[in-house]
Amino acid sequence: MSFIIKTESEIKKMRKSGKLTAEVLEMIEKYLQPNISTEEINQICHDYIVYEKKAISACLGYHGFPKSICISINDVVCHGIPNKGQMLKEGDIVNIDVSIIKNNYHGDASKMFCIGKTSILSKRLCAVAQESLYRSLKLIKPGIKLYKIGEIIQNYVEGNNFSVVKEYCGHGIGRNFHEEPHVLHYKNKENNIILKKGMIFTVEPMINAGNAQVRCMKDGWTIKTKDRSLSAQYEHTILVTEYGCDILTWQKNETISEKLINNN
Ligand code: MF3
Ligand code: CO
C-alpha cells in the first residue's frame, strides 16, 4: 500500500480533527504546574475531548493503551502512561501527545512543556526538537522526496550534538490512526516516495540529549532512553498543498505560520 491522497471532503474533516487536537494542547497548558498528577492531566484532556469537543481519544484502548493521552517526562521518550502517583515537579520537561478522532478522521500532535525553571540543557533540547520539526515542514511541497524530511531533521539534531530516535516514526493519517508510509526522522535514501498534493502525514521527531538507544519498560508501553538522558518530541499533522504544506494541528503560540509556502 502507498500513500492515500485525500479528497476535498476528507481534507475538510482532517482540518477539523487537526484543529481540535491543537485546542487540547492549548487548553492544557495552564494546568501544567508542579504537584498536578499525570492522571489529573489525563482526566482534564479526556473530559475536554469527549464532553466539550464531542470527539474520541484515539489512544484510549489503542492496542490496549489504558489512558486518553500519552505523558512523557524527562527521560521518557514516548508513550508514558498517566498515573495518579506521578506528579509534575519543578524542572521537568513534559511531552503531552494528543490523538483524537472526530467524524471518523484522526488528528495527532504533541509538544513539550517546561515546568517552572528548567535547566539550560532541557530548554536547548526542547528548542532543537521543535526547530528540527519546523525545518522539515519548511521543505515539504509536491515533488520532494520523503527522505528529505529525515535528512534535515537528522542533520540539524546531530549538528547540535543530540541524537535522533530511530525506532519510532511519523505516519500517514486519516481514517486510520496510522497509515502508510513511515516518515523516518533520519536519512534513508530508499525512502524515495515523492510527495504529492493531498497527502496527509505526521512528522514527530524524538531526540535525546545522550545516545539514540531506547528501552521499553515492564508496563509494555513506557519508552525511556537507555542512558537515562533527557528526551524531547514535537509532532504535527500536515497536509501537502500546491506550494507547500498546511499545519493542521497548528497552535496559537507557535513561531511558524500555519500555512507554509515553500518555494525553494
Ligand atoms: N500518538 C502516538 C503517535 O504519534 C501514538 C500513541 S499510541 C498510544 O503515533 F497508544 F500509545 F497512545
Ligand atoms: Co503520531
mmCIF file of C-alpha atoms and ligand atoms in Angstrom:
data_model
loop_
_atom_site.group_PDB
_atom_site.id
_atom_site.type_symbol
_atom_site.label_atom_id
_atom_site.label_comp_id
_atom_site.label_asym_id
_atom_site.label_seq_id
_atom_site.Cartn_x
_atom_site.Cartn_y
_atom_site.Cartn_z
ATOM 1 C CA MET A 1 0.000 0.000 0.000
ATOM 2 C CA SER A 2 1.184 3.504 -0.654
ATOM 3 C CA PHE A 3 0.197 6.996 0.283
ATOM 4 C CA ILE A 4 -3.502 7.809 0.261
ATOM 5 C CA ILE A 5 -4.350 11.082 -1.470
ATOM 6 C CA LYS A 6 -7.189 12.701 0.432
ATOM 7 C CA THR A 7 -10.300 14.049 -1.280
ATOM 8 C CA GLU A 8 -11.534 17.600 -0.611
ATOM 9 C CA SER A 9 -14.203 16.331 1.745
ATOM 10 C CA GLU A 10 -11.667 14.228 3.672
ATOM 11 C CA ILE A 11 -9.328 17.223 3.885
ATOM 12 C CA LYS A 12 -12.127 19.274 5.388
ATOM 13 C CA LYS A 13 -12.635 16.657 8.092
ATOM 14 C CA MET A 14 -8.888 16.398 8.712
ATOM 15 C CA ARG A 15 -8.695 20.183 9.197
ATOM 16 C CA LYS A 16 -11.390 19.876 11.834
ATOM 17 C CA SER A 17 -9.673 16.957 13.606
ATOM 18 C CA GLY A 18 -6.330 18.765 13.489
ATOM 19 C CA LYS A 19 -7.776 21.966 14.942
ATOM 20 C CA LEU A 20 -9.421 20.049 17.736
ATOM 21 C CA THR A 21 -6.147 18.280 18.576
ATOM 22 C CA ALA A 22 -4.394 21.668 18.714
ATOM 23 C CA GLU A 23 -7.094 23.023 21.017
ATOM 24 C CA VAL A 24 -6.451 20.239 23.541
ATOM 25 C CA LEU A 25 -2.761 21.229 23.711
ATOM 26 C CA GLU A 26 -3.694 24.930 24.066
ATOM 27 C CA MET A 27 -6.264 24.148 26.751
ATOM 28 C CA ILE A 28 -3.993 22.008 28.966
ATOM 29 C CA GLU A 29 -1.066 24.431 29.275
ATOM 30 C CA LYS A 30 -2.363 26.359 32.292
ATOM 31 C CA TYR A 31 -2.806 23.164 34.315
ATOM 32 C CA LEU A 32 0.797 22.032 33.905
ATOM 33 C CA GLN A 33 2.198 23.121 37.256
ATOM 34 C CA PRO A 34 4.188 21.374 39.991
ATOM 35 C CA ASN A 35 2.124 18.854 42.028
ATOM 36 C CA ILE A 36 -0.580 18.052 39.483
ATOM 37 C CA SER A 37 -0.644 14.311 38.813
ATOM 38 C CA THR A 38 -0.400 12.945 35.291
ATOM 39 C CA GLU A 39 -3.701 11.147 35.962
ATOM 40 C CA GLU A 40 -5.407 14.515 36.579
ATOM 41 C CA ILE A 41 -3.921 15.928 33.371
ATOM 42 C CA ASN A 42 -5.233 12.869 31.519
ATOM 43 C CA GLN A 43 -8.706 13.322 33.022
ATOM 44 C CA ILE A 44 -8.901 17.020 32.096
ATOM 45 C CA CYS A 45 -7.904 16.227 28.500
ATOM 46 C CA HIS A 46 -10.264 13.270 28.325
ATOM 47 C CA ASP A 47 -13.249 15.312 29.543
ATOM 48 C CA TYR A 48 -12.430 18.162 27.160
ATOM 49 C CA ILE A 49 -12.128 15.802 24.175
ATOM 50 C CA VAL A 50 -15.279 13.844 24.980
ATOM 51 C CA TYR A 51 -17.672 16.372 26.541
ATOM 52 C CA GLU A 52 -16.632 19.719 25.044
ATOM 53 C CA LYS A 53 -15.472 18.601 21.627
ATOM 54 C CA LYS A 54 -17.709 15.521 21.242
ATOM 55 C CA ALA A 55 -14.726 13.600 19.955
ATOM 56 C CA ILE A 56 -12.909 10.385 20.863
ATOM 57 C CA SER A 57 -9.379 9.777 22.144
ATOM 58 C CA ALA A 58 -7.541 7.672 19.586
ATOM 59 C CA CYS A 59 -5.100 6.479 22.272
ATOM 60 C CA LEU A 60 -7.627 5.066 24.746
ATOM 61 C CA GLY A 61 -7.754 1.334 24.083
ATOM 62 C CA TYR A 62 -5.364 1.556 21.126
ATOM 63 C CA HIS A 63 -3.612 -1.847 21.265
ATOM 64 C CA GLY A 64 -4.718 -1.800 24.898
ATOM 65 C CA PHE A 65 -3.250 1.604 25.840
ATOM 66 C CA PRO A 66 -5.092 2.380 29.102
ATOM 67 C CA LYS A 67 -5.340 6.201 29.062
ATOM 68 C CA SER A 68 -6.547 9.022 26.794
ATOM 69 C CA ILE A 69 -3.242 10.808 26.179
ATOM 70 C CA CYS A 70 0.461 9.995 26.494
ATOM 71 C CA ILE A 71 2.536 11.972 29.018
ATOM 72 C CA SER A 72 6.283 11.505 28.746
ATOM 73 C CA ILE A 73 8.507 13.184 31.330
ATOM 74 C CA ASN A 74 12.298 13.803 31.231
ATOM 75 C CA ASP A 75 13.994 10.513 30.194
ATOM 76 C CA VAL A 76 10.704 9.075 28.905
ATOM 77 C CA VAL A 77 10.903 9.183 25.118
ATOM 78 C CA CYS A 78 7.230 8.454 24.366
ATOM 79 C CA HIS A 79 4.074 6.530 25.348
ATOM 80 C CA GLY A 80 4.261 7.451 29.044
ATOM 81 C CA ILE A 81 1.107 6.257 30.818
ATOM 82 C CA PRO A 82 -0.644 8.831 33.043
ATOM 83 C CA ASN A 83 -0.930 7.654 36.653
ATOM 84 C CA LYS A 84 -2.183 9.087 39.909
ATOM 85 C CA GLY A 85 1.074 8.590 41.805
ATOM 86 C CA GLN A 86 3.133 10.597 39.323
ATOM 87 C CA MET A 87 3.312 14.362 39.984
ATOM 88 C CA LEU A 88 4.852 17.045 37.820
ATOM 89 C CA LYS A 89 7.705 18.823 39.550
ATOM 90 C CA GLU A 90 9.711 21.978 39.048
ATOM 91 C CA GLY A 91 12.362 21.465 36.366
ATOM 92 C CA ASP A 92 10.569 18.665 34.481
ATOM 93 C CA ILE A 93 10.242 18.648 30.711
ATOM 94 C CA VAL A 94 6.954 17.076 29.711
ATOM 95 C CA ASN A 95 5.641 15.861 26.376
ATOM 96 C CA ILE A 96 1.864 15.741 26.000
ATOM 97 C CA ASP A 97 0.788 13.666 22.981
ATOM 98 C CA VAL A 98 -2.836 14.032 21.894
ATOM 99 C CA SER A 99 -4.506 11.890 19.243
ATOM 100 C CA ILE A 100 -8.232 12.256 18.586
ATOM 101 C CA ILE A 101 -10.962 11.035 16.248
ATOM 102 C CA LYS A 102 -13.741 13.338 15.050
ATOM 103 C CA ASN A 103 -16.182 12.342 12.282
ATOM 104 C CA ASN A 104 -14.060 9.207 11.718
ATOM 105 C CA TYR A 105 -10.897 11.216 10.972
ATOM 106 C CA HIS A 106 -7.787 11.492 13.123
ATOM 107 C CA GLY A 107 -5.632 14.327 14.415
ATOM 108 C CA ASP A 108 -2.253 13.776 16.097
ATOM 109 C CA ALA A 109 0.112 16.271 17.732
ATOM 110 C CA SER A 110 2.457 16.642 20.653
ATOM 111 C CA LYS A 111 4.607 19.298 22.235
ATOM 112 C CA MET A 112 6.965 19.907 25.137
ATOM 113 C CA PHE A 113 6.157 21.929 28.243
ATOM 114 C CA CYS A 114 8.752 23.160 30.744
ATOM 115 C CA ILE A 115 7.611 23.051 34.377
ATOM 116 C CA GLY A 116 8.820 26.115 36.265
ATOM 117 C CA LYS A 117 12.504 26.808 35.928
ATOM 118 C CA THR A 118 14.291 24.184 33.808
ATOM 119 C CA SER A 119 17.973 23.662 33.023
ATOM 120 C CA ILE A 120 19.726 25.235 30.046
ATOM 121 C CA LEU A 121 20.194 21.741 28.591
ATOM 122 C CA SER A 122 16.464 20.966 28.912
ATOM 123 C CA LYS A 123 15.490 24.184 27.196
ATOM 124 C CA ARG A 124 18.026 23.663 24.428
ATOM 125 C CA LEU A 125 16.865 20.060 23.844
ATOM 126 C CA CYS A 126 13.230 21.165 23.524
ATOM 127 C CA ALA A 127 14.168 24.059 21.244
ATOM 128 C CA VAL A 128 16.230 21.788 18.973
ATOM 129 C CA ALA A 129 13.390 19.232 18.773
ATOM 130 C CA GLN A 130 10.923 21.952 17.776
ATOM 131 C CA GLU A 131 13.292 23.591 15.316
ATOM 132 C CA SER A 132 14.090 20.235 13.674
ATOM 133 C CA LEU A 133 10.354 19.736 13.094
ATOM 134 C CA TYR A 134 9.939 23.296 11.788
ATOM 135 C CA ARG A 135 12.893 22.964 9.402
ATOM 136 C CA SER A 136 11.411 19.787 7.939
ATOM 137 C CA LEU A 137 7.992 21.420 7.497
ATOM 138 C CA LYS A 138 9.658 24.276 5.592
ATOM 139 C CA LEU A 139 10.833 21.732 2.974
ATOM 140 C CA ILE A 140 7.542 19.980 2.359
ATOM 141 C CA LYS A 141 5.865 20.553 -1.008
ATOM 142 C CA PRO A 142 4.848 18.452 -4.016
ATOM 143 C CA GLY A 143 7.829 16.920 -5.830
ATOM 144 C CA ILE A 144 10.213 16.477 -2.913
ATOM 145 C CA LYS A 145 11.250 13.010 -1.780
ATOM 146 C CA LEU A 146 10.179 11.742 1.611
ATOM 147 C CA TYR A 147 13.761 11.083 2.796
ATOM 148 C CA LYS A 148 14.461 14.846 2.682
ATOM 149 C CA ILE A 149 12.408 15.210 5.851
ATOM 150 C CA GLY A 150 14.550 12.726 7.771
ATOM 151 C CA GLU A 151 17.724 14.125 6.310
ATOM 152 C CA ILE A 152 17.156 17.686 7.506
ATOM 153 C CA ILE A 153 15.981 16.553 10.947
ATOM 154 C CA GLN A 154 18.981 14.277 11.469
ATOM 155 C CA ASN A 155 21.488 16.857 10.211
ATOM 156 C CA TYR A 156 20.086 19.594 12.414
ATOM 157 C CA VAL A 157 19.764 17.434 15.552
ATOM 158 C CA GLU A 158 23.197 15.801 15.232
ATOM 159 C CA GLY A 159 24.717 19.194 14.373
ATOM 160 C CA ASN A 160 23.549 20.216 17.834
ATOM 161 C CA ASN A 161 25.160 17.128 19.395
ATOM 162 C CA PHE A 162 21.860 15.423 20.180
ATOM 163 C CA SER A 163 20.640 12.115 18.718
ATOM 164 C CA VAL A 164 17.561 11.004 16.780
ATOM 165 C CA VAL A 165 15.499 8.022 17.993
ATOM 166 C CA LYS A 166 15.179 5.540 15.106
ATOM 167 C CA GLU A 167 12.521 3.153 16.429
ATOM 168 C CA TYR A 168 9.517 5.477 16.057
ATOM 169 C CA CYS A 169 8.484 7.471 13.046
ATOM 170 C CA GLY A 170 5.828 9.728 11.621
ATOM 171 C CA HIS A 171 2.985 8.179 9.655
ATOM 172 C CA GLY A 172 0.228 8.750 7.173
ATOM 173 C CA ILE A 173 -3.010 9.570 8.990
ATOM 174 C CA GLY A 174 -6.677 9.911 8.054
ATOM 175 C CA ARG A 175 -9.488 7.468 8.574
ATOM 176 C CA ASN A 176 -6.804 5.320 10.232
ATOM 177 C CA PHE A 177 -4.568 6.469 13.083
ATOM 178 C CA HIS A 178 -1.507 5.038 11.346
ATOM 179 C CA GLU A 179 -1.412 4.731 7.569
ATOM 180 C CA GLU A 180 1.345 4.230 5.046
ATOM 181 C CA PRO A 181 4.018 5.403 4.737
ATOM 182 C CA HIS A 182 6.526 5.582 7.572
ATOM 183 C CA VAL A 183 8.005 9.059 7.835
ATOM 184 C CA LEU A 184 11.524 8.484 9.146
ATOM 185 C CA HIS A 185 13.337 11.162 11.140
ATOM 186 C CA TYR A 186 16.723 10.139 9.790
ATOM 187 C CA LYS A 187 18.074 9.837 6.291
ATOM 188 C CA ASN A 188 17.300 6.695 4.313
ATOM 189 C CA LYS A 189 17.578 7.172 0.568
ATOM 190 C CA GLU A 190 15.308 4.203 -0.076
ATOM 191 C CA ASN A 191 12.566 6.361 1.351
ATOM 192 C CA ASN A 192 12.062 7.947 -2.068
ATOM 193 C CA ILE A 193 8.299 8.374 -2.264
ATOM 194 C CA ILE A 194 7.576 11.691 -3.984
ATOM 195 C CA LEU A 195 5.263 13.992 -2.089
ATOM 196 C CA LYS A 196 2.020 14.986 -3.770
ATOM 197 C CA LYS A 197 -0.709 17.497 -3.037
ATOM 198 C CA GLY A 198 -3.391 15.981 -0.820
ATOM 199 C CA MET A 199 -1.120 13.717 1.228
ATOM 200 C CA ILE A 200 -1.552 13.977 4.998
ATOM 201 C CA PHE A 201 1.007 12.651 7.453
ATOM 202 C CA THR A 202 2.675 13.368 10.774
ATOM 203 C CA VAL A 203 6.248 14.416 11.434
ATOM 204 C CA GLU A 204 7.219 13.710 15.053
ATOM 205 C CA PRO A 205 10.941 13.647 15.807
ATOM 206 C CA MET A 206 12.034 12.270 19.181
ATOM 207 C CA ILE A 207 15.516 13.398 20.139
ATOM 208 C CA ASN A 208 17.798 12.513 23.027
ATOM 209 C CA ALA A 209 20.428 14.519 24.879
ATOM 210 C CA GLY A 210 22.577 11.365 25.094
ATOM 211 C CA ASN A 211 22.690 8.464 22.678
ATOM 212 C CA ALA A 212 19.809 7.293 20.498
ATOM 213 C CA GLN A 213 19.141 3.964 22.204
ATOM 214 C CA VAL A 214 15.831 3.359 23.943
ATOM 215 C CA ARG A 215 14.299 0.692 26.183
ATOM 216 C CA CYS A 216 10.711 -0.369 26.825
ATOM 217 C CA MET A 217 9.701 -0.566 30.489
ATOM 218 C CA LYS A 218 7.899 -3.525 32.104
ATOM 219 C CA ASP A 219 4.487 -1.907 31.609
ATOM 220 C CA GLY A 220 4.919 -2.669 27.919
ATOM 221 C CA TRP A 221 4.408 0.972 26.864
ATOM 222 C CA THR A 222 6.746 3.464 28.517
ATOM 223 C CA ILE A 223 9.831 4.030 26.373
ATOM 224 C CA LYS A 224 12.887 5.529 28.096
ATOM 225 C CA THR A 225 16.338 6.487 26.924
ATOM 226 C CA LYS A 226 18.725 3.635 27.693
ATOM 227 C CA ASP A 227 21.314 6.003 29.159
ATOM 228 C CA ARG A 228 18.597 7.863 31.141
ATOM 229 C CA SER A 229 19.373 11.112 29.322
ATOM 230 C CA LEU A 230 16.595 13.614 28.620
ATOM 231 C CA SER A 231 14.367 13.220 25.566
ATOM 232 C CA ALA A 232 12.098 15.666 23.721
ATOM 233 C CA GLN A 233 9.493 15.433 20.948
ATOM 234 C CA TYR A 234 7.269 17.695 18.888
ATOM 235 C CA GLU A 235 4.639 16.401 16.480
ATOM 236 C CA HIS A 236 2.357 17.934 13.865
ATOM 237 C CA THR A 237 -0.132 16.557 11.367
ATOM 238 C CA ILE A 238 0.421 18.216 7.994
ATOM 239 C CA LEU A 239 -1.300 18.438 4.608
ATOM 240 C CA VAL A 240 0.769 18.767 1.418
ATOM 241 C CA THR A 241 -0.650 21.732 -0.544
ATOM 242 C CA GLU A 242 0.097 23.086 -4.022
ATOM 243 C CA TYR A 243 3.137 25.135 -2.991
ATOM 244 C CA GLY A 244 3.980 23.891 0.491
ATOM 245 C CA CYS A 245 2.062 22.489 3.421
ATOM 246 C CA ASP A 246 -0.614 23.403 5.930
ATOM 247 C CA ILE A 247 -0.018 22.566 9.584
ATOM 248 C CA LEU A 248 -3.368 21.010 10.505
ATOM 249 C CA THR A 249 -2.510 20.888 14.230
ATOM 250 C CA TRP A 250 -1.129 24.452 14.342
ATOM 251 C CA GLN A 251 -1.440 26.171 17.748
ATOM 252 C CA LYS A 252 -1.835 29.859 18.514
ATOM 253 C CA ASN A 253 1.507 30.376 20.249
ATOM 254 C CA GLU A 254 3.709 28.894 17.515
ATOM 255 C CA THR A 255 6.578 30.773 15.880
ATOM 256 C CA ILE A 256 5.884 29.208 12.468
ATOM 257 C CA SER A 257 2.972 30.060 10.134
ATOM 258 C CA GLU A 258 0.007 27.774 9.833
ATOM 259 C CA LYS A 259 0.233 27.805 6.033
ATOM 260 C CA LEU A 260 3.704 27.432 4.542
ATOM 261 C CA ILE A 261 4.657 28.394 1.009
ATOM 262 C CA ASN A 262 7.912 26.529 0.412
ATOM 263 C CA ASN A 263 9.361 27.983 -2.752
ATOM 264 C CA ASN A 264 12.992 26.918 -2.568
HETATM 265 N N1 MF3 B 1 0.399 9.488 19.440
HETATM 266 C C1 MF3 B 1 1.358 8.483 19.091
HETATM 267 C C2 MF3 B 1 1.712 8.639 17.628
HETATM 268 O O1 MF3 B 1 2.104 9.668 17.268
HETATM 269 C C3 MF3 B 1 0.868 7.107 19.338
HETATM 270 C C4 MF3 B 1 0.427 6.859 20.673
HETATM 271 S S1 MF3 B 1 -0.190 5.296 20.677
HETATM 272 C C5 MF3 B 1 -0.717 5.074 22.228
HETATM 273 O O2 MF3 B 1 1.607 7.789 16.819
HETATM 274 F F1 MF3 B 1 -1.444 4.040 22.212
HETATM 275 F F2 MF3 B 1 0.339 4.986 22.995
HETATM 276 F F3 MF3 B 1 -1.434 6.086 22.580
HETATM 277 CO CO CO B 2 1.814 10.196 15.528
#
